[in-house]
Coordinates of C-alpha atoms in Angstrom, one line a residue:
M1 CA 51.5 98.3 170.5
I2 CA 54.1 99.6 168.1
K3 CA 56.6 97.4 166.9
E4 CA 60.2 98.8 168.4
H5 CA 61.9 98.0 165.2
D6 CA 59.6 98.9 162.6
K7 CA 62.3 99.9 159.7
V8 CA 59.5 101.5 157.2
T9 CA 58.2 103.8 160.5
E10 CA 62.0 104.8 161.4
T11 CA 62.8 105.2 157.5
V12 CA 59.6 107.8 157.0
L13 CA 60.1 109.5 160.3
N14 CA 63.8 110.5 159.0
F15 CA 62.6 111.5 155.7
L16 CA 59.9 113.6 157.1
H17 CA 62.3 115.4 159.5
G18 CA 64.9 116.2 156.6
V19 CA 62.1 117.5 154.7
S20 CA 60.7 119.7 157.5
V21 CA 64.4 121.0 158.2
L22 CA 64.8 121.7 154.5
F23 CA 61.6 123.2 153.4
M24 CA 60.7 125.0 157.0
K25 CA 63.7 125.5 158.7
N26 CA 63.0 123.1 161.6
S27 CA 65.6 123.3 164.4
E28 CA 64.1 120.6 166.3
E29 CA 66.4 117.3 167.0
P30 CA 65.4 114.1 165.1
S31 CA 65.3 112.2 168.5
E32 CA 62.8 114.4 169.8
F33 CA 60.8 114.6 166.4
K34 CA 60.7 110.9 166.2
D35 CA 59.4 110.6 170.1
K36 CA 56.7 113.0 169.3
Y37 CA 55.2 111.6 166.0
Q38 CA 56.2 107.6 165.7
E39 CA 52.9 106.6 166.9
M40 CA 51.0 108.7 164.7
L41 CA 53.6 107.7 161.8
Y42 CA 53.1 104.0 162.4
E43 CA 49.3 104.2 162.5
W44 CA 49.2 106.2 159.3
L45 CA 51.6 103.8 157.4
H46 CA 49.9 100.7 158.5
E47 CA 46.1 101.4 158.1
G48 CA 46.5 100.8 154.4
N49 CA 44.5 103.5 153.5
M50 CA 46.1 104.8 150.6
S51 CA 43.9 108.0 150.3
E52 CA 44.6 109.2 153.7
S53 CA 47.0 112.2 153.7
L54 CA 49.5 113.7 156.5
F55 CA 50.6 117.3 156.8
L56 CA 53.8 118.8 158.0
V57 CA 52.6 122.3 159.4
Q58 CA 54.7 125.5 160.0
D59 CA 53.1 128.0 162.0
L60 CA 53.7 131.5 160.5
E61 CA 53.9 133.2 164.0
N62 CA 56.5 131.4 165.9
S63 CA 57.6 129.1 162.9
S64 CA 57.2 125.9 165.0
V65 CA 56.6 122.7 162.8
S66 CA 54.3 119.8 163.8
V67 CA 52.9 116.7 162.0
V68 CA 49.1 116.2 161.9
L69 CA 46.5 114.1 160.0
T70 CA 43.8 116.9 159.1
L71 CA 44.0 120.8 158.5
D72 CA 41.9 122.9 160.3
S73 CA 40.5 125.0 157.3
S74 CA 39.8 128.1 159.4
K75 CA 43.2 128.8 160.2
L76 CA 44.4 128.2 156.6
G77 CA 45.7 131.7 156.4
K78 CA 48.2 131.4 159.5
Y79 CA 50.3 128.5 158.4
N80 CA 52.1 126.7 155.6
A81 CA 51.6 123.1 155.1
L82 CA 53.2 120.5 153.0
M83 CA 51.0 117.5 152.2
I84 CA 52.4 114.1 152.3
L85 CA 50.5 111.5 150.1
K86 CA 51.2 107.7 149.7
N87 CA 51.7 106.7 146.2
Q88 CA 50.4 103.2 147.1
S89 CA 48.6 101.8 150.3
V90 CA 51.7 99.7 151.7
I91 CA 55.2 101.2 151.6
E92 CA 57.8 98.8 150.7
P93 CA 60.8 98.5 152.8
E94 CA 62.9 97.5 150.2
M95 CA 62.4 100.4 147.7
P96 CA 63.2 104.1 148.3
I97 CA 61.0 106.1 150.4
E98 CA 61.3 109.3 147.8
S99 CA 59.7 106.9 145.2
Q100 CA 56.7 106.0 147.6
L101 CA 55.6 109.1 148.8
S102 CA 54.7 112.6 147.0
M103 CA 54.5 116.1 148.4
I104 CA 52.4 118.9 147.6
M105 CA 53.3 122.8 149.2
L106 CA 49.8 124.2 150.2
Q107 CA 50.8 127.8 150.8
Q108 CA 48.5 130.1 152.6
D109 CA 48.1 132.6 149.8
S110 CA 47.3 129.9 147.5
Q111 CA 44.7 130.7 144.4
F112 CA 43.1 129.1 141.6
D113 CA 46.1 129.9 139.4
T114 CA 48.3 128.1 141.7
L115 CA 45.8 124.9 141.5
K116 CA 46.0 125.5 137.7
T117 CA 49.6 125.1 137.6
L118 CA 49.4 121.9 139.7
V119 CA 47.2 120.4 137.4
D120 CA 49.0 121.6 134.2
V121 CA 52.6 120.8 135.3
G122 CA 51.6 118.0 137.9
V123 CA 48.9 116.0 137.2
N124 CA 49.2 116.4 133.3
Q125 CA 52.9 115.7 133.3
I126 CA 52.3 112.4 135.3
F127 CA 49.7 111.4 133.2
N128 CA 51.5 111.9 129.9
R129 CA 54.2 109.9 131.0
I130 CA 51.6 107.0 131.7
L131 CA 50.2 107.3 128.6
N132 CA 53.5 107.3 126.5
S133 CA 54.4 104.2 128.3
K134 CA 51.0 102.5 127.2
E135 CA 51.8 103.8 123.6
N136 CA 55.1 102.3 123.8
T137 CA 53.5 98.9 125.0
S138 CA 50.7 99.0 122.8
K139 CA 49.6 100.1 119.4
I140 CA 46.2 101.1 120.5
V141 CA 45.6 103.3 123.3
P142 CA 42.3 102.5 125.4
D143 CA 39.6 105.6 124.6
S144 CA 39.3 105.7 128.6
L145 CA 42.7 107.0 128.6
L146 CA 42.4 109.8 125.9
N147 CA 39.1 110.6 127.5
T148 CA 40.6 111.2 130.8
K149 CA 43.2 113.3 129.4
R150 CA 40.5 115.4 127.8
K151 CA 39.0 115.6 131.2
I152 CA 42.3 116.9 132.8
R153 CA 42.5 119.5 130.2
D154 CA 38.7 120.5 130.7
L155 CA 39.8 120.6 134.4
S156 CA 42.5 123.2 133.8
I157 CA 40.3 125.5 131.5
S158 CA 37.5 125.3 134.4
L159 CA 40.2 126.4 137.0
Q160 CA 41.5 129.1 134.6
N161 CA 38.0 130.3 134.2
L162 CA 37.3 130.4 138.2
D163 CA 40.0 133.0 138.6
K164 CA 38.6 135.6 136.1
G165 CA 35.6 137.0 138.1
I166 CA 35.1 140.8 137.4
Q167 CA 35.2 142.5 140.7
I168 CA 31.6 144.5 141.4
P169 CA 32.4 147.7 143.1
D170 CA 31.2 147.6 146.4
I171 CA 28.1 150.1 146.7
E172 CA 26.2 149.5 150.0
S173 CA 29.1 150.1 152.3
S174 CA 29.4 153.5 150.7
I175 CA 25.9 154.8 151.5
H176 CA 26.0 157.7 153.8
P177 CA 24.5 156.7 157.5
I178 CA 21.8 159.6 156.9
V179 CA 20.6 158.0 153.6
K180 CA 20.4 154.6 155.1
E181 CA 18.3 155.8 158.0
I182 CA 15.7 157.6 156.3
V183 CA 15.6 154.8 153.5
N184 CA 14.7 152.2 156.4
K185 CA 12.1 155.0 157.6
G186 CA 10.4 154.6 154.2
A187 CA 11.9 157.4 152.0
N188 CA 12.5 157.2 148.3
A189 CA 13.5 159.4 145.5
H190 CA 10.3 161.4 145.6
N191 CA 9.6 162.2 149.2
I192 CA 13.0 163.0 150.7
G193 CA 11.1 166.4 151.8
D194 CA 9.5 164.4 154.2
F195 CA 12.3 162.8 155.9
L196 CA 14.8 165.6 155.6
S197 CA 14.7 169.1 157.1
T198 CA 15.5 172.2 154.8
E199 CA 18.7 172.6 156.7
Q200 CA 19.6 169.1 155.9
L201 CA 19.1 169.4 152.3
N202 CA 21.0 172.6 152.3
D203 CA 24.1 171.4 154.5
S204 CA 27.1 171.7 152.4
S205 CA 29.1 169.3 154.6
F206 CA 26.3 166.6 153.9
L207 CA 26.0 167.6 150.1
N208 CA 29.8 167.0 149.8
E209 CA 30.1 163.8 151.5
L210 CA 27.2 162.7 149.0
Q211 CA 28.9 164.4 146.3
K212 CA 32.0 162.6 146.9
T213 CA 30.4 159.3 147.0
S214 CA 28.2 159.7 143.9
N215 CA 31.6 160.6 142.1
Q216 CA 33.0 157.2 143.2
W217 CA 29.6 155.6 141.8
I218 CA 30.2 157.4 138.6
K219 CA 34.1 156.4 138.5
S220 CA 33.3 153.0 139.0
V221 CA 30.6 152.9 136.3
H222 CA 33.4 154.2 133.9
S223 CA 35.8 151.8 135.1
L224 CA 33.7 148.8 134.6
L225 CA 32.7 150.2 131.0
R226 CA 36.5 150.4 130.0
L227 CA 37.0 147.0 130.5
E228 CA 37.6 144.7 127.8
N229 CA 39.1 141.4 126.7
N230 CA 42.5 140.8 125.2
L231 CA 41.5 138.3 122.3
Y232 CA 45.1 138.4 120.8
D233 CA 46.5 136.8 124.2
G234 CA 43.5 134.6 125.1
S235 CA 41.7 131.8 123.6
A236 CA 38.3 132.2 121.8
L237 CA 36.8 130.3 125.1
D238 CA 38.3 133.1 127.2
E239 CA 36.3 135.6 125.0
V240 CA 32.9 133.8 125.5
D241 CA 33.7 133.4 129.3
F242 CA 34.7 137.2 129.5
W243 CA 31.3 138.5 127.9
R244 CA 29.2 136.0 130.1
S245 CA 31.3 137.8 133.3
Y246 CA 31.0 140.9 132.1
Y247 CA 27.3 140.8 131.2
G248 CA 26.7 139.2 134.8
A249 CA 28.9 141.7 136.5
L250 CA 27.5 144.7 134.7
S251 CA 23.8 143.7 135.5
E252 CA 24.3 143.0 139.0
F253 CA 26.2 146.7 139.5
E254 CA 23.2 148.1 137.6
E255 CA 20.9 146.2 140.0
R256 CA 22.8 147.5 143.0
L257 CA 22.9 151.1 141.4
N258 CA 19.1 151.0 141.2
S259 CA 18.7 150.5 145.1
T260 CA 16.5 153.1 146.8
E261 CA 19.4 154.5 148.6
V262 CA 21.3 155.4 145.4
D263 CA 18.1 156.8 144.3
V264 CA 17.8 159.0 147.3
T265 CA 21.3 160.0 147.2
M266 CA 21.1 161.5 143.8
S267 CA 17.8 162.9 144.2
I268 CA 19.1 165.1 147.5
L269 CA 22.0 166.3 145.1
A270 CA 19.5 167.1 142.3
S271 CA 17.4 169.0 144.7
A272 CA 20.6 171.0 145.5
K273 CA 21.5 171.4 142.0
R274 CA 24.5 169.4 142.7
Y275 CA 23.6 166.8 139.9
Y276 CA 21.3 166.6 136.8
R277 CA 19.7 163.5 136.3
S278 CA 17.3 162.5 133.6
S279 CA 16.0 159.2 134.8
S280 CA 18.5 157.0 136.7
L281 CA 22.2 156.9 137.5
S282 CA 22.3 153.7 134.9
K283 CA 20.7 155.5 132.0
D284 CA 22.9 158.6 132.8
T285 CA 26.2 156.9 132.8
G286 CA 25.5 154.6 129.7
L287 CA 25.4 151.6 131.7
N288 CA 22.2 150.4 130.6
K289 CA 23.6 150.7 127.0
I290 CA 26.4 148.7 127.7
I291 CA 24.5 146.1 129.3
S292 CA 22.5 145.2 126.2
E293 CA 25.5 145.7 124.0
S294 CA 27.4 142.9 126.2
Q295 CA 24.0 140.7 126.7
D296 CA 24.0 140.7 122.8
Y297 CA 27.6 139.7 122.4
Y298 CA 27.5 137.0 124.8
L299 CA 24.3 135.6 123.4
F300 CA 26.3 135.6 119.9
L301 CA 29.4 133.9 121.5
N302 CA 27.3 131.6 123.4
A303 CA 25.6 130.1 120.7
L304 CA 28.6 129.5 118.3
G305 CA 29.3 126.5 120.3
I306 CA 32.9 127.1 121.3
P307 CA 33.2 125.1 124.1
V308 CA 31.8 121.9 122.3
I309 CA 34.8 122.3 120.0
S310 CA 37.3 122.0 122.8
S311 CA 35.5 119.0 124.4
A312 CA 34.5 117.0 121.4
S313 CA 35.7 113.6 121.8
T314 CA 35.6 112.1 118.3
L315 CA 36.3 113.7 114.8
V316 CA 32.6 113.5 114.0
D317 CA 31.7 115.4 117.0
L318 CA 34.3 118.0 115.9
S319 CA 32.9 118.1 112.5
A320 CA 29.4 118.9 113.8
A321 CA 30.6 121.6 116.4
I322 CA 32.3 123.2 113.1
D323 CA 28.9 123.2 111.2
T324 CA 27.1 124.8 114.3
F325 CA 30.0 127.6 114.6
T326 CA 29.9 128.5 111.0
D327 CA 26.0 128.2 110.9
E328 CA 25.5 130.6 114.0
F329 CA 28.4 132.9 112.8
K330 CA 25.9 134.4 110.2
R331 CA 24.1 136.1 113.2
L332 CA 27.1 138.4 112.8
R333 CA 24.7 140.1 110.3
I334 CA 22.4 141.3 112.9
I335 CA 25.1 141.7 116.0
Q336 CA 27.4 144.4 116.1
Y337 CA 30.4 142.6 117.2
P338 CA 33.5 144.4 115.9
L339 CA 34.6 142.8 113.0
E340 CA 38.3 143.1 114.0
K341 CA 37.7 140.8 116.9
A342 CA 35.4 138.7 114.7
V343 CA 38.6 138.0 112.4
K344 CA 40.5 137.0 115.2
L345 CA 37.9 134.9 116.8
V346 CA 37.8 132.8 113.5
E347 CA 41.6 132.4 113.9
K348 CA 41.4 131.5 117.6
V349 CA 38.6 128.8 116.8
S350 CA 41.0 127.5 114.2
D351 CA 43.7 127.1 117.1
D352 CA 41.2 125.2 119.0
I353 CA 40.4 122.6 115.7
S354 CA 43.7 122.1 115.2
A355 CA 44.7 121.4 119.0
K356 CA 41.5 119.2 119.2
I357 CA 42.4 117.3 115.8
R358 CA 45.9 116.8 117.1
E359 CA 44.8 115.5 120.4
L360 CA 42.3 113.2 118.9
L361 CA 44.5 111.7 116.5
P362 CA 46.4 108.7 117.5
N363 CA 50.2 108.2 116.6
L364 CA 49.7 107.7 112.8
L365 CA 52.5 105.5 112.4
L366 CA 51.3 103.0 114.9
T367 CA 47.7 102.0 113.4
S368 CA 47.5 99.3 110.8
Y369 CA 47.7 100.9 107.4
E370 CA 44.0 100.4 106.9
V371 CA 43.2 102.2 109.5
F372 CA 45.7 104.9 108.6
L373 CA 44.1 105.6 105.7
S374 CA 40.6 105.8 107.1
I375 CA 42.0 108.2 109.6
V376 CA 43.9 110.5 107.6
D377 CA 41.1 110.7 105.2
E378 CA 38.6 111.8 107.7
A379 CA 41.1 114.3 109.4
V380 CA 41.7 115.8 105.7
N381 CA 38.0 116.1 105.0
I382 CA 37.4 118.0 108.1
L383 CA 40.4 120.5 107.4
N384 CA 39.1 120.6 103.9
K385 CA 35.7 121.8 105.2
W386 CA 37.0 124.2 107.5
D387 CA 38.7 125.8 104.6
E388 CA 35.6 126.1 102.8
K389 CA 33.9 127.5 105.8
L390 CA 36.5 130.1 106.0
K391 CA 36.0 131.2 102.5
S392 CA 32.2 131.8 103.1
L393 CA 33.1 133.5 106.6
T394 CA 35.7 135.7 104.5
L395 CA 32.7 137.0 102.2
L396 CA 30.4 137.5 105.4
I397 CA 32.9 139.8 106.9
R398 CA 33.5 141.6 103.6
E399 CA 30.3 142.3 103.0
L400 CA 29.6 143.7 106.5
M401 CA 32.9 146.1 106.4
R402 CA 30.8 147.5 103.3
K403 CA 27.7 148.0 105.3
R404 CA 29.3 149.3 108.6
S405 CA 31.7 151.4 107.1
E406 CA 33.9 150.2 109.8
K407 CA 37.6 150.8 109.9
F408 CA 39.2 149.1 107.0
I409 CA 41.4 145.5 107.8
F410 CA 43.3 143.6 105.8
L411 CA 41.1 140.5 105.6
R412 CA 43.3 137.5 105.3
F413 CA 42.7 134.7 108.2
T414 CA 46.3 133.2 109.9
C415 CA 45.1 129.9 110.6
S416 CA 47.3 126.8 112.3
T417 CA 44.9 124.4 110.8
D418 CA 46.6 124.9 107.6
S419 CA 50.2 124.0 109.0
L420 CA 48.4 121.0 110.5
K421 CA 46.9 119.8 107.0
A422 CA 50.3 120.3 105.8
S423 CA 51.8 117.9 108.3
I424 CA 49.1 115.3 108.0
L425 CA 49.7 115.4 104.3
K426 CA 53.6 115.0 105.2
I427 CA 53.0 111.8 107.2
S428 CA 50.6 110.7 104.8
S429 CA 53.4 110.7 102.1
F430 CA 55.9 109.3 104.6
R431 CA 53.9 106.4 105.4
S432 CA 52.4 105.6 101.9
E433 CA 55.9 105.7 100.5
H434 CA 57.0 103.1 103.1
H435 CA 54.2 100.8 102.7
K436 CA 54.8 100.9 98.7
L437 CA 58.5 99.9 99.4
L438 CA 57.3 97.2 101.9
E439 CA 55.0 95.7 99.5
T440 CA 57.4 95.8 96.7
I441 CA 60.3 93.9 98.7
D442 CA 57.9 91.5 99.9
A443 CA 56.9 91.0 96.1
I444 CA 60.4 90.4 95.1
N445 CA 60.8 87.7 98.0
R446 CA 63.7 89.4 99.8
H447 CA 62.8 88.3 103.4
V448 CA 66.0 89.0 104.8
L449 CA 65.4 92.8 103.5
L450 CA 61.9 92.9 104.4
E451 CA 62.9 92.4 108.1
R452 CA 65.8 94.9 107.7
L453 CA 62.9 97.3 106.9
T454 CA 60.6 96.5 109.5
V455 CA 63.3 97.1 112.2
I456 CA 64.1 100.7 110.2
Y457 CA 60.3 101.6 110.7
D458 CA 60.1 100.4 114.3
S459 CA 62.8 102.8 115.3
V460 CA 60.5 105.4 113.9
K461 CA 57.1 104.4 114.5
S462 CA 57.1 105.0 118.3
V463 CA 57.3 108.8 117.5
N464 CA 54.3 110.9 117.1
P465 CA 55.1 113.3 114.6
L466 CA 51.9 115.6 115.2
T467 CA 52.8 115.8 118.9
T468 CA 57.1 116.1 118.5
D469 CA 58.6 119.3 117.8
T470 CA 59.5 120.0 114.0
S471 CA 63.3 120.0 114.4
S472 CA 63.3 116.6 116.0
W473 CA 60.9 115.1 113.8
R474 CA 63.2 116.2 110.9
Q475 CA 66.3 114.6 112.6
I476 CA 64.3 111.4 113.2
E477 CA 63.0 111.3 109.5
Q478 CA 66.5 112.0 108.1
S479 CA 67.7 109.1 110.1
Y480 CA 65.0 106.8 108.5
Y481 CA 66.0 108.2 104.9
N482 CA 69.5 107.7 105.5
K483 CA 68.7 103.8 106.4
I484 CA 66.4 103.5 103.3
T485 CA 69.2 104.7 101.1
I486 CA 71.5 102.0 102.3
L487 CA 68.6 99.6 101.9
E488 CA 68.0 100.9 98.4
D489 CA 71.7 100.7 97.7
E490 CA 71.7 96.9 98.3
L491 CA 68.7 96.5 96.2
I492 CA 70.3 98.3 93.4
N493 CA 73.4 95.8 93.6
I494 CA 71.2 92.8 93.7
L495 CA 69.5 94.1 90.4
H496 CA 73.0 94.9 88.9
K497 CA 74.2 91.4 89.5
E498 CA 71.0 89.6 88.0
L499 CA 70.9 91.9 85.0
E500 CA 74.7 91.6 84.3
N501 CA 74.2 87.9 84.5
C502 CA 71.4 87.8 81.6
K503 CA 72.5 86.3 78.4
T504 CA 69.2 87.2 76.5
S505 CA 66.8 90.0 76.0
K506 CA 64.1 87.4 77.1
E507 CA 65.9 86.8 80.7
M508 CA 66.6 90.7 80.8
F509 CA 62.7 91.2 80.4
Q510 CA 62.2 88.7 83.1
I511 CA 64.4 90.6 85.5
F512 CA 62.7 94.0 84.9
E513 CA 59.4 92.2 85.3
K514 CA 60.1 90.9 88.3
Y515 CA 61.7 94.1 90.0
K516 CA 58.9 96.3 88.2
P517 CA 57.6 97.8 91.3
L518 CA 61.1 98.9 92.5
M519 CA 61.1 101.1 89.0
E520 CA 59.0 103.6 90.9
R521 CA 61.7 104.6 92.9
D522 CA 63.9 107.3 91.2
R523 CA 67.3 106.1 92.3
V524 CA 66.5 102.3 91.4
L525 CA 65.2 103.5 87.9
N526 CA 68.5 105.8 87.4
A527 CA 70.5 103.4 88.4
V528 CA 69.5 100.8 85.6
R529 CA 68.9 102.9 83.0
E530 CA 71.9 101.9 81.0
Y531 CA 70.4 98.3 81.1
Q532 CA 67.4 99.4 79.8
H533 CA 69.1 101.2 76.6
Q534 CA 71.0 98.2 76.3
L535 CA 67.7 95.9 76.4
L536 CA 66.3 98.4 74.0
F537 CA 69.4 98.1 71.5
N538 CA 69.5 94.0 72.0
V539 CA 65.7 94.2 70.9
K540 CA 66.4 96.2 68.1
S541 CA 69.2 94.1 67.1
D542 CA 67.1 91.1 67.4
I543 CA 64.2 92.3 65.1
L544 CA 66.8 93.1 62.5
L545 CA 68.3 89.7 62.7
L546 CA 64.8 87.9 62.4
K547 CA 64.1 90.5 59.4
D548 CA 67.6 89.2 57.6
T549 CA 66.5 85.8 58.2
V550 CA 63.0 86.0 56.8

């Protein structure tokens, strides 16, 4: 029995009716809408099943709007649907209903790219917000969260690849009915005279139709042969996927062209002197040659292990994947993969390596200093190794350019790993300087200044320099240095006062010894240089006095 004054059900009904009016132009009165769906909404809200969804459905024929618990997949093309999801199993009356329900529009013409956008913009953004909140509350983000983030990215890539299938021309539907009929009776390319009369073999109307069909087939072959992947706009993984799909599509198309029906069609045209054939349509059009070439390209690219670079879960795995890539790349000596493409492929792989390192590295400002040094050392070693590999790849491609006599290209890799290494080294310098100042202030027992330095660093460490845009990080970094300058000024004032109070050279020596770590900082050193000169003068005076005494 439904509770007459269930506030949650009433609130959700009002919300859904408002949504249906806004998104689907629903003209139904609120009272009528509530009467129709109150019982359904009550059951949905009080079952406690968080995974169950609800749908607002708009019929595309009559624009009527209804609420249903399940969608009929056979009628997906006849309506638009708005999926309503509960964010938690129990709807709280005190909280705004908008924060407890999620909505996804399922349009009737949705494609894989729509789903990919939903993953990239929706799922990924929500997950990143959760991940950022974890980073802000804890210095260590669980590996399970980072692994999940990688899986979301892999899902996005998989969805992207699903929508890249190469369309294979339909051969079967274009076969002439007479050809189909005689093939079913046992005709082949060598016995067409047993199934067709002389009149049929000389019938111009029949031959013209076959000629038109064969021209379409040849045109389809040429269209397929002109396909290529634009490596400049895509990724290295796109190149691998393209040649896999291309090889598969060409092989399947060749199989269709080698059908008995096609053979019979071309044999009829050949007997009427309408077509000169050497052996098969596949060979005559050059299709078999391109199939062999595409197979070589795919096997070469697949052996490089490019997907392993994108899916590496540790820096050790990434290092091993780089070794595999460069070792297998040497097969370029025996594969006629275009050298210009090979150069661009290496640059794209460099992008993947750079992106993977950024993904695998934690916020370098949040880790302990010992862990920080270890991680930076490992990351820089990998980037240095990649630089060495690039040198060997450069020599290989230059050698092949001479041997193949291909079009000259100015060979210089433009790699994003260069800027990444520079960024990591800058962060390393930033953190090392801060740590040295921290140790220095701690060594001179200035605890108040030590606390202030900690506060200054706390305002910076939550920002990840490797994932923050350059201009924003520069502003944050400048703000940090401005505060450090003020701190240094206070240290300089303290040092000045203590040096001013010195009455002997011995006391001055003691002060300089006490603050010796600070002398490595240029501003501090310049500020006390006059006292160093004074100390030197005093020492000389003391030595002269000592000589006179002796």
